[in-house]
Amino acid sequence: MQKKQSKKLGEMGKQGRLGERLSLLPYLIALGSGIVMGLTVAPVGAWFLAWIALAPLWILVITLSKRKNQSPPAPLALLWGVAYHGIALSWIMGIHPMDWLGVPWWPSLAIALFCWGFVSLYGGVFVAVWAAVMVRLAQQKAGIRILFGTAIWCGLEALWSAGPLWWSSLAYTQSPHNLIILHLGQLSGTSTITAAIVAFNGLIAEGWINYKENKISSAPWWFVNRYLAIATGLLITLHLIGLVLYIRPIAQPPAAALKVGIIQGNIPNKIKLAPEGLHRAITGYTNGYLNLVNQGVDAVLTPEGAMPFFQRDLIGTPLVSAVREKGVVAWIGAFGERGRSYTNSLFTVIGNGEIVSRYDKAKLVPLGEYIPFEGILGGIVQRLSPLDEHQVPGSPNQIFNTPFGQAIIGICYESAFPEQFRRQAAAGGQFILSSSNDAHYSAAMPLQHHAQDIMRAIETDRWSVRATNTGYSAFVDPHGRTLWISGYNTYETHATTIYRQQTKTFYVRWGDWLTPLLLGSSALGWGLVIRNS
């Protein structure tokens, strides 16, 4: 009798341990698939995984919602989102150590971890909201779930990008490798690509759910499942549309040609404001300008904050003296003033040394250039700006005129906000000038930054010139092809001919029209469901 009881207790223990493992399995699947999605961007760049990495989470959300006495799927979605955004944005840890700002090692590590954790959790919350909506649709037909799932995801991304903290859209998982699908951005911006990725994952997921629930045949499910057939047709059709846009010839009339040079100064942030850094900036950018002028350029672009001077002091620098001597336009990154505050600005200096236009960075880096809810977080994070004054954003409706026509400007973080570029293109911007300083992050960040600029060039159908402090500087054509890219942590100058354009894509004309259409269609579909129930 005692042996039987012991055996029974042993079996119960085994079942308990098995139950624990099974209860952890959904979390492991969610975590794993989120990590897989994070591998789609630099430095790994496995972009193709984005087309399957959301499907496991979709399956978990729907299947668990249909079962009784199951934990809510929202925590799984939160875990997926934290894993994806945490892996994709792991370069944030590159801000540590912040000894160049006078922050001790341990507080610097704490600040970096806080920033990384905050943005990862912030992204995870949006995925959890998506899952919470999908739970309410678990009993609906698969087609309704796919429509709603795609619309809600696009709507949440649109909401997120309208705020100050934005970077890792699903769309940018395809940049810079899948240029064909990125051309869908000319139709309705990043929402077109995000919708394609979510819908494809949804079809794969619903195909699996349908197969497991019905078991309609002993044959392999991919031969009999209509959802996979639709997913395959959708993927082929979308790439064919992108291909048609991709192979369209780019007009290059001689009258629209503009030879632009860039200078990559390669001045580490640790010495940027020290005497050594100031000397290297003055010498490097002045000599680089003269070198490019000798190559016959029409204009020269410098990185964000290339000359760490206020506008009133910029006029007296050797670089502006060289512009005055050679007569070739220079776009110089420096600091503007607004009352007792300052702006991160790009100035147009013409041949007589006069500043004729100025663009102030409108999208500042949260936790880097300013503190959101500073009264609450300011004492925890402290201020990371290298200057004593408060940095303030520029107007969202700026126009940047140059001697060569109107330009589209993006300073550093602004590359993540397509609406900034769309608005300037719609207002008459003919080419993109992207000026950045990514020296305080790890090497993956400038690669992702370059990927963002590629998307902006395609969406607006514009040539793009990108000048950075330490890399990667580049020239990109309207099809997103990188014509030249610099090394990393190197001093370089390079010149390439670009062409001014005044074309307007559907996205430039109409903005993100797809997201409201999807949300409206979802509302209509829900109304029909209620009516027929």
Tab-separated table of C-alpha atoms in Angstrom, residues 111-400:
chain	number	residue	atom	x	y	z
A	111	ILE	CA	20.826	55.722	-16.636
A	112	ALA	CA	21.588	53.595	-19.717
A	113	LEU	CA	19.666	50.618	-18.311
A	114	PHE	CA	16.745	52.860	-17.394
A	115	CYS	CA	16.592	54.319	-20.903
A	116	TRP	CA	16.813	50.893	-22.551
A	117	GLY	CA	14.253	49.356	-20.229
A	118	PHE	CA	11.869	52.294	-20.542
A	119	VAL	CA	11.722	52.324	-24.349
A	120	SER	CA	11.520	48.518	-24.522
A	121	LEU	CA	8.626	48.429	-22.053
A	122	TYR	CA	6.977	51.355	-23.828
A	123	GLY	CA	7.028	49.415	-27.091
A	124	GLY	CA	5.774	46.303	-25.334
A	125	VAL	CA	2.736	48.150	-23.992
A	126	PHE	CA	1.569	48.896	-27.529
A	127	VAL	CA	1.790	45.220	-28.474
A	128	ALA	CA	-0.148	44.330	-25.300
A	129	VAL	CA	-2.894	46.779	-26.296
A	130	TRP	CA	-3.060	45.113	-29.710
A	131	ALA	CA	-3.413	41.704	-28.062
A	132	ALA	CA	-6.145	42.975	-25.738
A	133	VAL	CA	-8.175	44.033	-28.767
A	134	MET	CA	-7.538	40.711	-30.523
A	135	VAL	CA	-8.829	38.800	-27.476
A	136	ARG	CA	-12.256	40.325	-28.031
A	137	LEU	CA	-12.189	39.040	-31.614
A	138	ALA	CA	-11.214	35.460	-30.816
A	139	GLN	CA	-14.697	34.118	-31.574
A	140	GLN	CA	-15.036	36.010	-34.851
A	141	LYS	CA	-14.220	34.687	-38.301
A	142	ALA	CA	-10.581	34.597	-39.364
A	143	GLY	CA	-11.078	37.235	-42.048
A	144	ILE	CA	-12.411	39.695	-39.472
A	145	ARG	CA	-9.469	38.980	-37.191
A	146	ILE	CA	-6.941	39.554	-39.985
A	147	LEU	CA	-8.569	42.837	-40.989
A	148	PHE	CA	-8.835	44.063	-37.403
A	149	GLY	CA	-5.378	42.825	-36.432
A	150	THR	CA	-3.767	44.663	-39.333
A	151	ALA	CA	-5.787	47.843	-38.821
A	152	ILE	CA	-5.186	48.020	-35.055
A	153	TRP	CA	-1.454	47.436	-35.436
A	154	CYS	CA	-1.187	50.191	-38.059
A	155	GLY	CA	-3.317	52.492	-35.928
A	156	LEU	CA	-1.145	51.912	-32.872
A	157	GLU	CA	2.019	52.603	-34.874
A	158	ALA	CA	0.479	55.820	-36.203
A	159	LEU	CA	-0.427	56.840	-32.650
A	160	TRP	CA	3.034	55.952	-31.391
A	161	SER	CA	4.841	57.847	-34.171
A	162	ALA	CA	2.781	60.963	-33.417
A	163	GLY	CA	4.488	61.140	-30.018
A	164	PRO	CA	8.066	62.004	-29.109
A	165	LEU	CA	9.391	58.447	-28.614
A	166	TRP	CA	9.480	56.487	-31.855
A	167	TRP	CA	11.865	54.317	-33.844
A	168	SER	CA	11.172	50.628	-34.418
A	169	SER	CA	8.213	50.302	-36.766
A	170	LEU	CA	7.725	46.847	-38.266
A	171	ALA	CA	8.273	48.524	-41.636
A	172	TYR	CA	11.915	49.310	-40.995
A	173	THR	CA	12.696	45.610	-40.540
A	174	GLN	CA	12.848	45.508	-44.363
A	175	SER	CA	15.400	48.314	-44.750
A	176	PRO	CA	17.930	48.435	-46.329
A	177	HIS	CA	17.747	44.934	-47.822
A	178	ASN	CA	14.257	44.534	-49.311
A	179	LEU	CA	14.140	47.661	-51.490
A	180	ILE	CA	11.326	46.268	-53.623
A	181	ILE	CA	8.839	46.000	-50.747
A	182	LEU	CA	10.036	49.347	-49.363
A	183	HIS	CA	8.655	50.988	-52.517
A	184	LEU	CA	5.178	50.355	-51.142
A	185	GLY	CA	6.034	53.306	-48.913
A	186	GLN	CA	5.429	55.549	-51.920
A	187	LEU	CA	1.741	54.617	-51.698
A	188	SER	CA	0.953	55.368	-48.045
A	189	GLY	CA	4.232	55.559	-46.147
A	190	THR	CA	5.419	53.007	-43.611
A	191	SER	CA	1.864	51.871	-42.852
A	192	THR	CA	1.747	50.107	-46.234
A	193	ILE	CA	4.743	47.939	-45.366
A	194	THR	CA	3.626	47.360	-41.775
A	195	ALA	CA	0.169	46.333	-42.998
A	196	ALA	CA	1.727	43.891	-45.472
A	197	ILE	CA	3.867	42.261	-42.762
A	198	VAL	CA	1.034	42.019	-40.215
A	199	ALA	CA	-1.497	40.708	-42.749
A	200	PHE	CA	0.906	38.045	-44.023
A	201	ASN	CA	1.716	36.896	-40.491
A	202	GLY	CA	-2.016	36.886	-39.713
A	203	LEU	CA	-2.785	34.678	-42.707
A	204	ILE	CA	-0.061	32.212	-41.729
A	205	ALA	CA	-1.336	32.155	-38.147
A	206	GLU	CA	-4.970	31.739	-39.116
A	207	GLY	CA	-4.001	28.965	-41.498
A	208	TRP	CA	-2.364	27.092	-38.647
A	209	ILE	CA	-5.308	27.706	-36.320
A	210	ASN	CA	-7.751	26.511	-38.986
A	211	TYR	CA	-5.726	23.369	-39.609
A	212	LYS	CA	-5.453	22.456	-35.919
A	213	GLU	CA	-9.141	23.079	-35.269
A	214	ASN	CA	-10.565	21.264	-38.294
A	215	LYS	CA	-7.964	18.681	-39.346
A	216	ILE	CA	-9.669	18.541	-42.713
A	217	SER	CA	-7.171	16.209	-44.320
A	218	SER	CA	-4.291	13.909	-43.558
A	219	ALA	CA	-2.295	15.664	-46.258
A	220	PRO	CA	0.277	18.303	-45.251
A	221	TRP	CA	-1.589	21.427	-44.200
A	222	TRP	CA	0.209	23.726	-46.625
A	223	PHE	CA	-1.322	21.847	-49.561
A	224	VAL	CA	-4.913	22.178	-48.408
A	225	ASN	CA	-5.073	25.400	-46.442
A	226	ARG	CA	-6.556	28.350	-48.289
A	227	TYR	CA	-4.982	30.853	-45.910
A	228	LEU	CA	-1.479	29.888	-46.966
A	229	ALA	CA	-2.517	30.174	-50.615
A	230	ILE	CA	-3.873	33.682	-49.993
A	231	ALA	CA	-0.723	34.614	-48.053
A	232	THR	CA	1.481	33.420	-50.914
A	233	GLY	CA	-0.575	35.325	-53.463
A	234	LEU	CA	-0.488	38.461	-51.312
A	235	LEU	CA	3.280	38.297	-50.875
A	236	ILE	CA	3.870	37.846	-54.609
A	237	THR	CA	1.409	40.603	-55.551
A	238	LEU	CA	2.891	43.115	-53.123
A	239	HIS	CA	6.411	42.451	-54.364
A	240	LEU	CA	5.263	42.791	-57.969
A	241	ILE	CA	3.733	46.195	-57.185
A	242	GLY	CA	6.952	47.205	-55.457
A	243	LEU	CA	8.984	45.930	-58.411
A	244	VAL	CA	6.993	48.073	-60.852
A	245	LEU	CA	7.786	51.137	-58.741
A	246	TYR	CA	11.403	50.062	-58.287
A	247	ILE	CA	12.249	49.685	-61.988
A	248	ARG	CA	10.788	53.074	-62.897
A	249	PRO	CA	13.583	55.187	-64.462
A	250	ILE	CA	14.909	58.139	-62.459
A	251	ALA	CA	15.005	61.391	-64.415
A	252	GLN	CA	18.460	62.964	-64.355
A	253	PRO	CA	18.312	66.162	-66.438
A	254	PRO	CA	21.623	68.099	-66.443
A	255	ALA	CA	19.828	71.264	-65.347
A	256	ALA	CA	18.754	69.521	-62.115
A	257	ALA	CA	22.240	68.210	-61.284
A	258	LEU	CA	23.857	69.262	-58.009
A	259	LYS	CA	27.297	68.054	-56.940
A	260	VAL	CA	27.343	67.828	-53.150
A	261	GLY	CA	30.250	66.984	-50.882
A	262	ILE	CA	30.075	65.649	-47.324
A	263	ILE	CA	32.596	65.832	-44.496
A	264	GLN	CA	32.662	63.137	-41.811
A	265	GLY	CA	34.664	64.803	-39.045
A	266	ASN	CA	35.106	61.778	-36.728
A	267	ILE	CA	35.367	63.733	-33.480
A	268	PRO	CA	34.468	61.603	-30.424
A	269	ASN	CA	31.935	63.152	-28.082
A	270	LYS	CA	34.388	62.756	-25.211
A	271	ILE	CA	36.535	65.553	-26.649
A	272	LYS	CA	33.937	67.410	-28.713
A	273	LEU	CA	33.704	70.422	-26.407
A	274	ALA	CA	37.281	70.236	-25.123
A	275	PRO	CA	40.084	72.317	-26.682
A	276	GLU	CA	41.326	69.254	-28.614
A	277	GLY	CA	37.864	68.647	-30.062
A	278	LEU	CA	37.344	72.278	-31.023
A	279	HIS	CA	40.730	72.315	-32.762
A	280	ARG	CA	39.930	69.107	-34.667
A	281	ALA	CA	36.535	70.477	-35.713
A	282	ILE	CA	37.943	73.760	-36.981
A	283	THR	CA	40.830	72.080	-38.800
A	284	GLY	CA	39.001	69.015	-40.105
A	285	TYR	CA	35.931	70.784	-41.462
A	286	THR	CA	37.858	73.704	-42.935
A	287	ASN	CA	40.371	71.448	-44.713
A	288	GLY	CA	37.596	69.099	-45.793
A	289	TYR	CA	35.653	72.011	-47.252
A	290	LEU	CA	38.692	73.228	-49.213
A	291	ASN	CA	39.381	69.708	-50.479
A	292	LEU	CA	35.818	69.312	-51.747
A	293	VAL	CA	35.830	72.756	-53.349
A	294	ASN	CA	38.902	71.668	-55.318
A	295	GLN	CA	36.812	68.722	-56.602
A	296	GLY	CA	34.303	71.143	-58.082
A	297	VAL	CA	31.363	70.667	-55.716
A	298	ASP	CA	28.412	73.063	-55.700
A	299	ALA	CA	27.835	72.722	-51.950
A	300	VAL	CA	29.179	70.989	-48.841
A	301	LEU	CA	27.160	69.346	-46.036
A	302	THR	CA	28.525	68.896	-42.500
A	303	PRO	CA	27.120	66.721	-39.675
A	304	GLU	CA	24.866	67.704	-36.798
A	305	GLY	CA	26.752	69.997	-34.426
A	306	ALA	CA	29.872	69.843	-36.608
A	307	MET	CA	30.958	73.273	-35.417
A	308	PRO	CA	30.089	73.466	-31.692
A	309	PHE	CA	29.495	77.206	-31.762
A	310	PHE	CA	26.480	79.457	-31.431
A	311	GLN	CA	25.339	81.288	-34.555
A	312	ARG	CA	26.832	84.584	-33.349
A	313	ASP	CA	30.288	82.948	-33.084
A	314	LEU	CA	30.015	80.839	-36.241
A	315	ILE	CA	30.609	83.802	-38.557
A	316	GLY	CA	34.125	84.299	-37.220
A	317	THR	CA	35.307	80.702	-37.651
A	318	PRO	CA	37.934	79.683	-40.252
A	319	LEU	CA	35.312	77.513	-41.983
A	320	VAL	CA	33.068	80.497	-42.744
A	321	SER	CA	36.144	82.474	-43.775
A	322	ALA	CA	36.926	79.681	-46.265
A	323	VAL	CA	33.345	79.855	-47.579
A	324	ARG	CA	33.757	83.594	-47.999
A	325	GLU	CA	37.039	83.060	-49.870
A	326	LYS	CA	35.933	80.202	-52.177
A	327	GLY	CA	32.311	81.213	-52.699
A	328	VAL	CA	30.900	77.656	-52.453
A	329	VAL	CA	27.790	77.130	-50.310
A	330	ALA	CA	28.161	75.226	-47.029
A	331	TRP	CA	25.459	73.709	-44.835
A	332	ILE	CA	26.932	73.863	-41.354
A	333	GLY	CA	25.663	72.102	-38.235
A	334	ALA	CA	25.913	74.412	-35.214
A	335	PHE	CA	23.754	75.870	-32.421
A	336	GLY	CA	21.116	78.561	-32.686
A	337	GLU	CA	19.799	80.716	-29.876
A	338	ARG	CA	16.274	81.321	-28.707
A	339	GLY	CA	16.150	83.529	-25.653
A	340	ARG	CA	18.036	81.752	-22.877
A	341	SER	CA	17.703	78.399	-24.641
A	342	TYR	CA	19.443	76.919	-27.662
A	343	THR	CA	18.537	74.930	-30.771
A	344	ASN	CA	20.366	72.214	-32.672
A	345	SER	CA	20.460	73.800	-36.120
A	346	LEU	CA	21.653	73.571	-39.710
A	347	PHE	CA	22.665	76.850	-41.390
A	348	THR	CA	23.045	77.756	-45.066
A	349	VAL	CA	26.176	79.885	-45.511
A	350	ILE	CA	26.500	81.401	-48.994
A	351	GLY	CA	29.569	82.673	-50.831
A	352	ASN	CA	29.789	86.048	-49.107
A	353	GLY	CA	29.730	84.389	-45.668
A	354	GLU	CA	26.128	85.361	-44.938
A	355	ILE	CA	23.708	82.954	-43.261
A	356	VAL	CA	20.591	82.942	-45.424
A	357	SER	CA	18.550	80.096	-43.907
A	358	ARG	CA	18.336	78.083	-40.712
A	359	TYR	CA	16.593	74.862	-39.743
A	360	ASP	CA	16.101	74.015	-36.067
A	361	LYS	CA	15.788	70.374	-35.093
A	362	ALA	CA	12.103	69.795	-34.354
A	363	LYS	CA	12.185	66.227	-32.987
A	364	LEU	CA	14.426	66.081	-29.957
A	365	VAL	CA	15.694	62.843	-28.430
A	366	PRO	CA	13.756	61.981	-25.261
A	367	LEU	CA	16.047	61.255	-22.315
A	368	GLY	CA	18.935	62.594	-24.421
A	369	GLU	CA	18.198	66.153	-25.508
A	370	TYR	CA	15.357	66.731	-23.101
A	371	ILE	CA	13.613	64.921	-20.256
A	372	PRO	CA	9.931	64.014	-20.728
A	373	PHE	CA	8.025	64.830	-17.526
A	374	GLU	CA	11.207	66.521	-16.295
A	375	GLY	CA	9.652	67.376	-12.956
A	376	ILE	CA	9.279	63.635	-12.265
A	377	LEU	CA	12.148	62.016	-14.162
A	378	GLY	CA	14.672	64.828	-14.141
A	379	GLY	CA	16.044	63.941	-10.727
A	380	ILE	CA	16.390	60.265	-11.705
A	381	VAL	CA	17.882	60.520	-15.185
A	382	GLN	CA	19.534	63.952	-14.900
A	383	ARG	CA	20.139	65.926	-18.046
A	384	LEU	CA	22.307	64.314	-20.731
A	385	SER	CA	22.847	67.428	-22.871
A	386	PRO	CA	26.503	68.564	-23.163
A	387	LEU	CA	25.495	72.249	-22.894
A	388	ASP	CA	24.311	74.152	-19.845
A	389	GLU	CA	21.251	75.725	-21.437
A	390	HIS	CA	18.011	73.911	-22.197
A	391	GLN	CA	17.636	72.657	-25.745
A	392	VAL	CA	14.312	73.532	-27.344
A	393	PRO	CA	12.683	72.142	-30.509
A	394	GLY	CA	12.161	74.011	-33.748
A	395	SER	CA	8.815	74.682	-35.382
A	396	PRO	CA	7.218	71.671	-37.116
A	397	ASN	CA	6.415	73.786	-40.198
A	398	GLN	CA	9.861	75.058	-41.184
A	399	ILE	CA	10.895	75.666	-44.787
A	400	PHE	CA	14.598	75.504	-45.695
